[in-house]
Amino acid sequence: MQSPLPVRDGVNATRLRLPDEGPWDTAMDYMMHRWGHIDPQGIEDRFDAGEIVGEGGVALDRATRLEDHTFIWYYRSLPPETRIPVEISILHQDEHLLVVDKPHFLPTTPGGTYIQESALVRLRNQLELPDLIPMHRLDRMTAGVLLLSTNPETRGRYQVLFEKRQVQKEYECVSAAEPAPGYPAVDFPVVVRNRMTKSRSYLLAEVIDGEPNAETRIERLETFDGGPRAGAPVTRPPHRLARYRLEPHSGKTHQLRVHMASLGLGIVNDAFYPDLLDKAPDDYTKPLQLLARGIRFVDPISGKPVEYRSRLELSEAVQKGP
């Protein structure tokens, strides 16, 4: 449903569905029930200023009956955010698409504690493109190629490509060169297929029994000596790492991280898989070693094959030994 309020400061207006019935006489009564304990005066002020609207942009007031509207829109009060010390690089821009290199630690879209500090809001404000919309998402901790639509009139033609899985994605990661103890050896290239679902626990995805719904082809590209492990004796031999190419043929949450961990090859600096670590502040010196290296498809406007490649490199691969 199209918002009657424009994007403001790079952020969409919030849409709220009003209940069909309840002990509230007015829309303001319901909002007070939901958020009055946080800022009751602010809610009243917004209704008085006509800043809360219904369909068609009709301004609501304190007396607007609950049943008069199904959806209402308003702008949230955004708390101050500390800038994440990373930058976005533009790889390509035309009248239909924007392709960028999203850095580690920056979420694709606003949510939770990250609103202004998201790739979408930063780019909307930086490029003055309020209609900008991402065509897919990268995890906050994953870096690399991100495709966004700049033109609402042609957006649907690109969305169809993703819906029909006509977009080929390539990732790279750095993990141990050999599986962890207790895991069998792997003969590369290997295809991992299993059934994944969102977990009810903090761990966001897990493998369960059933018909496979997630598939990844994994190829080992090179092996090398990693840097010294924290706390390890200087005399200990350097640990062996490897750089892998990952080609997902589905798009489940954390699929690549789960599939690498299932082989005993958890990605370097992964705080979720195979073991969930205690939540700690971001360490910008230790990004997750996972990169969306490239994306390719037949452009629905030009009819020509296109490919966009990341210019970023994984830090562990850059710092590799001889």
JSON list of N, CA and C in Angstrom, two decimals, residues 84-85 101 111 156 164 201 207-208 213 217 222 235 237 251 267 290 295 313:
[
{"chain": "A", "resi": 84, "resn": "ILE", "atom": "N", "xyz": [28.52, 4.62, 12.04]},
{"chain": "A", "resi": 84, "resn": "ILE", "atom": "CA", "xyz": [29.35, 3.44, 11.86]},
{"chain": "A", "resi": 84, "resn": "ILE", "atom": "C", "xyz": [30.52, 3.85, 10.95]},
{"chain": "A", "resi": 85, "resn": "PRO", "atom": "N", "xyz": [31.75, 3.60, 11.37]},
{"chain": "A", "resi": 85, "resn": "PRO", "atom": "CA", "xyz": [32.92, 4.12, 10.64]},
{"chain": "A", "resi": 85, "resn": "PRO", "atom": "C", "xyz": [33.27, 3.33, 9.38]},
{"chain": "A", "resi": 101, "resn": "ASP", "atom": "N", "xyz": [29.00, -1.19, -3.31]},
{"chain": "A", "resi": 101, "resn": "ASP", "atom": "CA", "xyz": [29.73, -2.10, -2.45]},
{"chain": "A", "resi": 101, "resn": "ASP", "atom": "C", "xyz": [29.34, -1.76, -1.02]},
{"chain": "A", "resi": 111, "resn": "GLY", "atom": "N", "xyz": [16.27, -0.62, 10.68]},
{"chain": "A", "resi": 111, "resn": "GLY", "atom": "CA", "xyz": [15.56, -1.52, 11.59]},
{"chain": "A", "resi": 111, "resn": "GLY", "atom": "C", "xyz": [16.26, -1.55, 12.93]},
{"chain": "A", "resi": 156, "resn": "GLY", "atom": "N", "xyz": [9.55, -3.23, -11.01]},
{"chain": "A", "resi": 156, "resn": "GLY", "atom": "CA", "xyz": [8.93, -4.54, -11.07]},
{"chain": "A", "resi": 156, "resn": "GLY", "atom": "C", "xyz": [9.64, -5.50, -12.00]},
{"chain": "A", "resi": 164, "resn": "LYS", "atom": "N", "xyz": [12.00, -15.10, -9.78]},
{"chain": "A", "resi": 164, "resn": "LYS", "atom": "CA", "xyz": [12.12, -16.29, -10.62]},
{"chain": "A", "resi": 164, "resn": "LYS", "atom": "C", "xyz": [13.51, -16.91, -10.56]},
{"chain": "A", "resi": 201, "resn": "SER", "atom": "N", "xyz": [15.10, -19.77, 18.79]},
{"chain": "A", "resi": 201, "resn": "SER", "atom": "CA", "xyz": [16.09, -19.23, 19.72]},
{"chain": "A", "resi": 201, "resn": "SER", "atom": "C", "xyz": [16.80, -18.06, 19.08]},
{"chain": "A", "resi": 207, "resn": "VAL", "atom": "N", "xyz": [19.30, -26.19, 10.70]},
{"chain": "A", "resi": 207, "resn": "VAL", "atom": "CA", "xyz": [19.00, -27.27, 9.77]},
{"chain": "A", "resi": 207, "resn": "VAL", "atom": "C", "xyz": [18.07, -28.26, 10.45]},
{"chain": "A", "resi": 208, "resn": "ILE", "atom": "N", "xyz": [17.03, -28.65, 9.74]},
{"chain": "A", "resi": 208, "resn": "ILE", "atom": "CA", "xyz": [16.07, -29.62, 10.29]},
{"chain": "A", "resi": 208, "resn": "ILE", "atom": "C", "xyz": [15.87, -30.74, 9.26]},
{"chain": "A", "resi": 213, "resn": "ASN", "atom": "N", "xyz": [15.48, -27.33, 1.05]},
{"chain": "A", "resi": 213, "resn": "ASN", "atom": "CA", "xyz": [15.01, -26.06, 0.50]},
{"chain": "A", "resi": 213, "resn": "ASN", "atom": "C", "xyz": [16.15, -25.05, 0.38]},
{"chain": "A", "resi": 217, "resn": "ARG", "atom": "N", "xyz": [26.67, -24.39, -3.78]},
{"chain": "A", "resi": 217, "resn": "ARG", "atom": "CA", "xyz": [27.87, -25.02, -4.34]},
{"chain": "A", "resi": 217, "resn": "ARG", "atom": "C", "xyz": [29.09, -24.32, -3.74]},
{"chain": "A", "resi": 222, "resn": "GLU", "atom": "N", "xyz": [41.91, -21.38, -2.86]},
{"chain": "A", "resi": 222, "resn": "GLU", "atom": "CA", "xyz": [43.32, -21.37, -2.49]},
{"chain": "A", "resi": 222, "resn": "GLU", "atom": "C", "xyz": [43.44, -21.59, -0.99]},
{"chain": "A", "resi": 235, "resn": "THR", "atom": "N", "xyz": [55.73, -19.86, 18.98]},
{"chain": "A", "resi": 235, "resn": "THR", "atom": "CA", "xyz": [56.37, -21.01, 18.34]},
{"chain": "A", "resi": 235, "resn": "THR", "atom": "C", "xyz": [55.39, -21.92, 17.62]},
{"chain": "A", "resi": 237, "resn": "PRO", "atom": "N", "xyz": [52.96, -23.31, 14.86]},
{"chain": "A", "resi": 237, "resn": "PRO", "atom": "CA", "xyz": [52.88, -23.07, 13.41]},
{"chain": "A", "resi": 237, "resn": "PRO", "atom": "C", "xyz": [51.62, -22.28, 13.07]},
{"chain": "A", "resi": 251, "resn": "GLY", "atom": "N", "xyz": [17.91, -18.71, -1.20]},
{"chain": "A", "resi": 251, "resn": "GLY", "atom": "CA", "xyz": [18.26, -17.51, -0.44]},
{"chain": "A", "resi": 251, "resn": "GLY", "atom": "C", "xyz": [17.73, -17.52, 0.99]},
{"chain": "A", "resi": 267, "resn": "ILE", "atom": "N", "xyz": [32.91, -19.81, 9.07]},
{"chain": "A", "resi": 267, "resn": "ILE", "atom": "CA", "xyz": [33.58, -18.65, 8.48]},
{"chain": "A", "resi": 267, "resn": "ILE", "atom": "C", "xyz": [34.30, -17.85, 9.57]},
{"chain": "A", "resi": 290, "resn": "LEU", "atom": "N", "xyz": [33.06, -12.78, 4.91]},
{"chain": "A", "resi": 290, "resn": "LEU", "atom": "CA", "xyz": [32.09, -13.17, 3.89]},
{"chain": "A", "resi": 290, "resn": "LEU", "atom": "C", "xyz": [31.80, -11.98, 3.00]},
{"chain": "A", "resi": 295, "resn": "ILE", "atom": "N", "xyz": [27.33, -10.38, -8.98]},
{"chain": "A", "resi": 295, "resn": "ILE", "atom": "CA", "xyz": [25.93, -10.65, -9.31]},
{"chain": "A", "resi": 295, "resn": "ILE", "atom": "C", "xyz": [25.77, -10.47, -10.81]},
{"chain": "A", "resi": 313, "resn": "GLU", "atom": "N", "xyz": [38.01, -6.59, -0.72]},
{"chain": "A", "resi": 313, "resn": "GLU", "atom": "CA", "xyz": [38.74, -7.83, -0.47]},
{"chain": "A", "resi": 313, "resn": "GLU", "atom": "C", "xyz": [38.55, -8.22, 0.99]}
]
